[in-house]
C-alpha cells in the first residue's frame, strides 16, 4: 500500500529535529544525516505512525513525507534482498548471505497497523538503503521533502480521543509493477 502516481511515490521517515529541519530547508539529506548507516523508508503511513509513535518517540519527532522518483524506488526493490532468510527464497542460506553482503537494499514485510497500533493481517513493506542507494536516495532520487510533523500531531489527537471519523490519513492503494518478475519477488502475486 502506498500513495503514488506514474512519477513518484511518497515514503515516510522520522528523525530528530536537526536532521529533519536540514532536509526540509535544503531538499536533500546532509549534515547530521549519516550516509554510513542503513536508512529505512516506509511507503505506508500507518506503519510509520506505529513505528514512531505518531511522532512522539525520542529522536523521531520530526516526521517527513519524501516524494521519491518512482523509478528510483523500483530500482531499490529490484536490487533488494530479503532481510531474513526463508526457504521460500529458493536459494541456500550461504547464497542469501552473500546477496545480503553485496546488496545496497534490504526488503522486509511487517504487519501493517491500525491507527491505534493494533496489528493487521495485511503486510506493510519497508526498504533499507545503504552504500550506493543511500547516496542517491539522499539527494538525486528526491522530488520533494515535506515536514508533516504538525499534521501527524493533529491526527494523533483524533486517535487519542477515539475520533476516527475525523482522522485523515493519506489515500493509499496497492502498488503493482509491470515487471512480473519483480511482483513475484515481492510476493505480490
PDB file of C-alpha atoms in Angstrom:
ATOM      1  CA  UNK A   1       0.000   0.000   0.000  1.00  0.00           C
ATOM      2  CA  UNK A   2       1.359   3.371  -0.974  1.00  0.00           C
ATOM      3  CA  UNK A   3       0.498   6.843  -2.183  1.00  0.00           C
ATOM      4  CA  UNK A   4       1.946   7.075  -5.693  1.00  0.00           C
ATOM      5  CA  UNK A   5       1.423   8.052  -9.311  1.00  0.00           C
ATOM      6  CA  UNK A   6       3.354   7.451 -12.545  1.00  0.00           C
ATOM      7  CA  UNK A   7       6.218   9.730 -11.472  1.00  0.00           C
ATOM      8  CA  UNK A   8       6.555   9.487  -7.706  1.00  0.00           C
ATOM      9  CA  UNK A   9       5.898   7.543  -4.535  1.00  0.00           C
ATOM     10  CA  UNK A  10       5.666   9.036  -1.051  1.00  0.00           C
ATOM     11  CA  UNK A  11       7.703   7.351   1.667  1.00  0.00           C
ATOM     12  CA  UNK A  12       7.938   8.295   5.319  1.00  0.00           C
ATOM     13  CA  UNK A  13      10.773   8.684   7.761  1.00  0.00           C
ATOM     14  CA  UNK A  14      11.151  10.199  11.221  1.00  0.00           C
ATOM     15  CA  UNK A  15      14.213  11.963  12.566  1.00  0.00           C
ATOM     16  CA  UNK A  16      15.447  14.218  15.276  1.00  0.00           C
ATOM     17  CA  UNK A  17      14.902  17.919  14.640  1.00  0.00           C
ATOM     18  CA  UNK A  18      18.331  18.832  13.239  1.00  0.00           C
ATOM     19  CA  UNK A  19      18.204  16.164  10.508  1.00  0.00           C
ATOM     20  CA  UNK A  20      14.593  16.939   9.590  1.00  0.00           C
ATOM     21  CA  UNK A  21      14.996  20.722   9.503  1.00  0.00           C
ATOM     22  CA  UNK A  22      18.092  20.500   7.304  1.00  0.00           C
ATOM     23  CA  UNK A  23      16.335  18.128   4.898  1.00  0.00           C
ATOM     24  CA  UNK A  24      13.253  20.325   4.539  1.00  0.00           C
ATOM     25  CA  UNK A  25      15.258  23.541   4.171  1.00  0.00           C
ATOM     26  CA  UNK A  26      17.729  22.115   1.627  1.00  0.00           C
ATOM     27  CA  UNK A  27      15.524  19.458  -0.002  1.00  0.00           C
ATOM     28  CA  UNK A  28      18.148  16.754   0.467  1.00  0.00           C
ATOM     29  CA  UNK A  29      19.688  14.847   3.361  1.00  0.00           C
ATOM     30  CA  UNK A  30      23.011  16.112   4.640  1.00  0.00           C
ATOM     31  CA  UNK A  31      24.965  17.354   7.678  1.00  0.00           C
ATOM     32  CA  UNK A  32      23.827  15.160  10.610  1.00  0.00           C
ATOM     33  CA  UNK A  33      22.287  12.532   8.279  1.00  0.00           C
ATOM     34  CA  UNK A  34      24.676   9.587   8.079  1.00  0.00           C
ATOM     35  CA  UNK A  35      25.475   8.096   4.693  1.00  0.00           C
ATOM     36  CA  UNK A  36      27.287   5.287   6.543  1.00  0.00           C
ATOM     37  CA  UNK A  37      24.209   3.805   8.239  1.00  0.00           C
ATOM     38  CA  UNK A  38      21.313   1.973   6.660  1.00  0.00           C
ATOM     39  CA  UNK A  39      18.177   4.102   6.459  1.00  0.00           C
ATOM     40  CA  UNK A  40      14.710   2.561   6.259  1.00  0.00           C
ATOM     41  CA  UNK A  41      11.934   4.041   4.126  1.00  0.00           C
ATOM     42  CA  UNK A  42       8.281   3.154   4.597  1.00  0.00           C
ATOM     43  CA  UNK A  43       5.586   3.844   1.983  1.00  0.00           C
ATOM     44  CA  UNK A  44       2.767   3.003   4.423  1.00  0.00           C
ATOM     45  CA  UNK A  45       1.668   5.938   6.615  1.00  0.00           C
ATOM     46  CA  UNK A  46       0.079   3.977   9.469  1.00  0.00           C
ATOM     47  CA  UNK A  47       3.035   1.595   9.677  1.00  0.00           C
ATOM     48  CA  UNK A  48       5.264   4.661  10.115  1.00  0.00           C
ATOM     49  CA  UNK A  49       2.915   6.042  12.783  1.00  0.00           C
ATOM     50  CA  UNK A  50       3.149   2.734  14.636  1.00  0.00           C
ATOM     51  CA  UNK A  51       6.938   2.786  14.346  1.00  0.00           C
ATOM     52  CA  UNK A  52       7.421   6.388  15.512  1.00  0.00           C
ATOM     53  CA  UNK A  53       4.511   6.511  17.989  1.00  0.00           C
ATOM     54  CA  UNK A  54       2.790   9.245  15.957  1.00  0.00           C
ATOM     55  CA  UNK A  55       5.981  11.298  16.197  1.00  0.00           C
ATOM     56  CA  UNK A  56       6.237  11.013  19.978  1.00  0.00           C
ATOM     57  CA  UNK A  57       9.238   8.686  20.260  1.00  0.00           C
ATOM     58  CA  UNK A  58      12.512  10.355  21.154  1.00  0.00           C
ATOM     59  CA  UNK A  59      14.591  11.156  18.082  1.00  0.00           C
ATOM     60  CA  UNK A  60      11.594  10.558  15.795  1.00  0.00           C
ATOM     61  CA  UNK A  61       9.591  13.720  16.417  1.00  0.00           C
ATOM     62  CA  UNK A  62      10.297  15.246  13.006  1.00  0.00           C
ATOM     63  CA  UNK A  63       8.138  13.329  10.513  1.00  0.00           C
ATOM     64  CA  UNK A  64       8.887  13.666   6.820  1.00  0.00           C
ATOM     65  CA  UNK A  65       6.927  12.759   3.707  1.00  0.00           C
ATOM     66  CA  UNK A  66       9.535  12.213   0.996  1.00  0.00           C
ATOM     67  CA  UNK A  67       8.371  12.314  -2.611  1.00  0.00           C
ATOM     68  CA  UNK A  68      10.697   9.923  -4.441  1.00  0.00           C
ATOM     69  CA  UNK A  69      11.078   9.230  -8.121  1.00  0.00           C
ATOM     70  CA  UNK A  70       9.101   6.045  -8.738  1.00  0.00           C
ATOM     71  CA  UNK A  71      11.885   4.714 -10.983  1.00  0.00           C
ATOM     72  CA  UNK A  72      14.379   5.014  -8.122  1.00  0.00           C
ATOM     73  CA  UNK A  73      12.002   3.214  -5.755  1.00  0.00           C
ATOM     74  CA  UNK A  74      11.584   0.425  -8.294  1.00  0.00           C
ATOM     75  CA  UNK A  75      15.377   0.188  -8.661  1.00  0.00           C
ATOM     76  CA  UNK A  76      15.727  -0.204  -4.871  1.00  0.00           C
ATOM     77  CA  UNK A  77      13.215  -3.065  -4.933  1.00  0.00           C
ATOM     78  CA  UNK A  78      14.867  -4.792  -7.894  1.00  0.00           C
ATOM     79  CA  UNK A  79      18.188  -4.833  -6.013  1.00  0.00           C
ATOM     80  CA  UNK A  80      16.703  -5.560  -2.585  1.00  0.00           C
ATOM     81  CA  UNK A  81      17.457  -8.743  -0.694  1.00  0.00           C
ATOM     82  CA  UNK A  82      15.096 -10.011   1.990  1.00  0.00           C
ATOM     83  CA  UNK A  83      16.407  -9.062   5.425  1.00  0.00           C
ATOM     84  CA  UNK A  84      15.868 -12.533   6.859  1.00  0.00           C
ATOM     85  CA  UNK A  85      16.429 -15.957   5.367  1.00  0.00           C
ATOM     86  CA  UNK A  86      13.495 -18.135   4.421  1.00  0.00           C
ATOM     87  CA  UNK A  87      13.484 -21.352   2.400  1.00  0.00           C
ATOM     88  CA  UNK A  88      10.806 -19.810   0.143  1.00  0.00           C
ATOM     89  CA  UNK A  89      13.594 -17.665  -1.324  1.00  0.00           C
ATOM     90  CA  UNK A  90      14.639 -20.764  -3.267  1.00  0.00           C
ATOM     91  CA  UNK A  91      18.353 -20.315  -2.571  1.00  0.00           C
ATOM     92  CA  UNK A  92      20.780 -21.610   0.029  1.00  0.00           C
ATOM     93  CA  UNK A  93      21.402 -19.683   3.230  1.00  0.00           C
ATOM     94  CA  UNK A  94      25.006 -19.153   2.084  1.00  0.00           C
ATOM     95  CA  UNK A  95      23.925 -17.660  -1.248  1.00  0.00           C
ATOM     96  CA  UNK A  96      21.418 -15.413   0.585  1.00  0.00           C
ATOM     97  CA  UNK A  97      24.161 -14.243   2.976  1.00  0.00           C
ATOM     98  CA  UNK A  98      26.368 -13.328   0.016  1.00  0.00           C
ATOM     99  CA  UNK A  99      23.484 -11.427  -1.606  1.00  0.00           C
ATOM    100  CA  UNK A 100      22.888  -9.509   1.650  1.00  0.00           C
ATOM    101  CA  UNK A 101      26.570  -8.595   1.807  1.00  0.00           C
ATOM    102  CA  UNK A 102      26.600  -7.312  -1.785  1.00  0.00           C
ATOM    103  CA  UNK A 103      23.223  -5.569  -1.886  1.00  0.00           C
ATOM    104  CA  UNK A 104      22.592  -1.882  -1.253  1.00  0.00           C
ATOM    105  CA  UNK A 105      18.927  -2.520  -0.373  1.00  0.00           C
ATOM    106  CA  UNK A 106      17.052  -4.713   2.112  1.00  0.00           C
ATOM    107  CA  UNK A 107      13.428  -5.703   1.942  1.00  0.00           C
ATOM    108  CA  UNK A 108      11.207  -6.514   4.862  1.00  0.00           C
ATOM    109  CA  UNK A 109       7.485  -7.221   5.203  1.00  0.00           C
ATOM    110  CA  UNK A 110       5.968  -6.427   8.599  1.00  0.00           C
ATOM    111  CA  UNK A 111       2.407  -6.417   9.914  1.00  0.00           C
ATOM    112  CA  UNK A 112       0.512  -3.293   8.936  1.00  0.00           C
ATOM    113  CA  UNK A 113      -1.190  -1.476  11.815  1.00  0.00           C
ATOM    114  CA  UNK A 114      -4.447   0.283  12.503  1.00  0.00           C
ATOM    115  CA  UNK A 115      -4.416   3.873  13.872  1.00  0.00           C
ATOM    116  CA  UNK A 116      -4.242   2.565  17.457  1.00  0.00           C
ATOM    117  CA  UNK A 117      -1.185   0.436  16.723  1.00  0.00           C
ATOM    118  CA  UNK A 118      -3.016  -2.887  16.542  1.00  0.00           C
ATOM    119  CA  UNK A 119      -1.583  -5.404  14.085  1.00  0.00           C
ATOM    120  CA  UNK A 120      -3.488  -6.094  10.888  1.00  0.00           C
ATOM    121  CA  UNK A 121      -3.336  -9.217   8.767  1.00  0.00           C
ATOM    122  CA  UNK A 122      -2.169  -7.154   5.789  1.00  0.00           C
ATOM    123  CA  UNK A 123       1.595  -6.652   5.486  1.00  0.00           C
ATOM    124  CA  UNK A 124       3.499  -3.386   5.033  1.00  0.00           C
ATOM    125  CA  UNK A 125       6.849  -3.119   3.302  1.00  0.00           C
ATOM    126  CA  UNK A 126       9.919  -1.259   4.414  1.00  0.00           C
ATOM    127  CA  UNK A 127      13.113  -0.891   2.427  1.00  0.00           C
ATOM    128  CA  UNK A 128      16.548  -0.415   3.958  1.00  0.00           C
ATOM    129  CA  UNK A 129      19.059   1.564   1.902  1.00  0.00           C
ATOM    130  CA  UNK A 130      22.834   1.708   2.228  1.00  0.00           C
ATOM    131  CA  UNK A 131      26.008   2.128   0.167  1.00  0.00           C
ATOM    132  CA  UNK A 132      25.237   3.490  -3.325  1.00  0.00           C
ATOM    133  CA  UNK A 133      21.474   3.657  -2.780  1.00  0.00           C
ATOM    134  CA  UNK A 134      21.651   5.754   0.380  1.00  0.00           C
ATOM    135  CA  UNK A 135      23.770   8.269  -1.530  1.00  0.00           C
ATOM    136  CA  UNK A 136      21.325   8.588  -4.431  1.00  0.00           C
ATOM    137  CA  UNK A 137      18.341   8.497  -2.050  1.00  0.00           C
ATOM    138  CA  UNK A 138      19.766  11.375  -0.007  1.00  0.00           C
ATOM    139  CA  UNK A 139      19.854  13.756  -2.981  1.00  0.00           C
ATOM    140  CA  UNK A 140      19.224  12.677  -6.577  1.00  0.00           C
ATOM    141  CA  UNK A 141      16.161  10.472  -6.073  1.00  0.00           C
ATOM    142  CA  UNK A 142      14.150  13.081  -4.142  1.00  0.00           C
ATOM    143  CA  UNK A 143      11.496  15.248  -5.770  1.00  0.00           C
ATOM    144  CA  UNK A 144      10.243  16.929  -2.563  1.00  0.00           C
ATOM    145  CA  UNK A 145      10.691  16.649   1.208  1.00  0.00           C
ATOM    146  CA  UNK A 146       7.742  17.789   3.338  1.00  0.00           C
ATOM    147  CA  UNK A 147       7.615  18.300   7.088  1.00  0.00           C
ATOM    148  CA  UNK A 148       4.342  16.660   8.150  1.00  0.00           C
ATOM    149  CA  UNK A 149       5.042  16.740  11.905  1.00  0.00           C
ATOM    150  CA  UNK A 150       2.215  19.184  12.707  1.00  0.00           C
ATOM    151  CA  UNK A 151      -0.236  17.185  10.586  1.00  0.00           C
ATOM    152  CA  UNK A 152       0.805  13.993  12.409  1.00  0.00           C
ATOM    153  CA  UNK A 153       0.278  15.628  15.812  1.00  0.00           C
ATOM    154  CA  UNK A 154      -3.155  16.938  14.781  1.00  0.00           C
ATOM    155  CA  UNK A 155      -4.214  13.497  13.566  1.00  0.00           C
ATOM    156  CA  UNK A 156      -2.843  11.815  16.679  1.00  0.00           C
ATOM    157  CA  UNK A 157      -5.277  13.855  18.771  1.00  0.00           C
ATOM    158  CA  UNK A 158      -8.160  12.186  16.912  1.00  0.00           C
ATOM    159  CA  UNK A 159      -6.643   8.780  17.662  1.00  0.00           C
ATOM    160  CA  UNK A 160      -6.208   9.647  21.348  1.00  0.00           C
ATOM    161  CA  UNK A 161      -9.834  10.818  21.510  1.00  0.00           C
ATOM    162  CA  UNK A 162     -11.062   7.700  19.654  1.00  0.00           C
ATOM    163  CA  UNK A 163     -12.460  10.021  16.983  1.00  0.00           C
ATOM    164  CA  UNK A 164     -11.597   8.094  13.809  1.00  0.00           C
ATOM    165  CA  UNK A 165     -14.419   9.813  11.893  1.00  0.00           C
ATOM    166  CA  UNK A 166     -12.246  12.937  11.780  1.00  0.00           C
ATOM    167  CA  UNK A 167      -8.913  11.163  11.281  1.00  0.00           C
ATOM    168  CA  UNK A 168      -7.303  11.988   7.938  1.00  0.00           C
ATOM    169  CA  UNK A 169      -4.686   9.651   6.531  1.00  0.00           C
ATOM    170  CA  UNK A 170      -3.176   9.526   3.036  1.00  0.00           C
ATOM    171  CA  UNK A 171      -5.161   7.586   0.472  1.00  0.00           C
ATOM    172  CA  UNK A 172      -3.009   4.567  -0.303  1.00  0.00           C
ATOM    173  CA  UNK A 173      -3.558   1.877  -2.915  1.00  0.00           C
ATOM    174  CA  UNK A 174      -1.800  -1.393  -3.762  1.00  0.00           C
ATOM    175  CA  UNK A 175       1.358  -0.925  -5.807  1.00  0.00           C
ATOM    176  CA  UNK A 176       1.952  -3.461  -8.552  1.00  0.00           C
ATOM    177  CA  UNK A 177       4.600  -3.208 -11.251  1.00  0.00           C
ATOM    178  CA  UNK A 178       4.531  -4.021 -14.968  1.00  0.00           C
ATOM    179  CA  UNK A 179       7.508  -6.275 -14.221  1.00  0.00           C
ATOM    180  CA  UNK A 180       6.070  -9.716 -13.354  1.00  0.00           C
ATOM    181  CA  UNK A 181       9.429 -10.950 -12.019  1.00  0.00           C
ATOM    182  CA  UNK A 182       9.537  -8.037  -9.559  1.00  0.00           C
ATOM    183  CA  UNK A 183       5.935  -8.656  -8.449  1.00  0.00           C
ATOM    184  CA  UNK A 184       6.821 -12.324  -7.896  1.00  0.00           C
ATOM    185  CA  UNK A 185       9.967 -11.418  -5.952  1.00  0.00           C
ATOM    186  CA  UNK A 186       7.887  -9.109  -3.741  1.00  0.00           C
ATOM    187  CA  UNK A 187       5.249 -11.859  -3.361  1.00  0.00           C
ATOM    188  CA  UNK A 188       2.579  -9.517  -4.685  1.00  0.00           C
ATOM    189  CA  UNK A 189       1.133 -12.162  -6.984  1.00  0.00           C
TER     190      UNK A 189
END
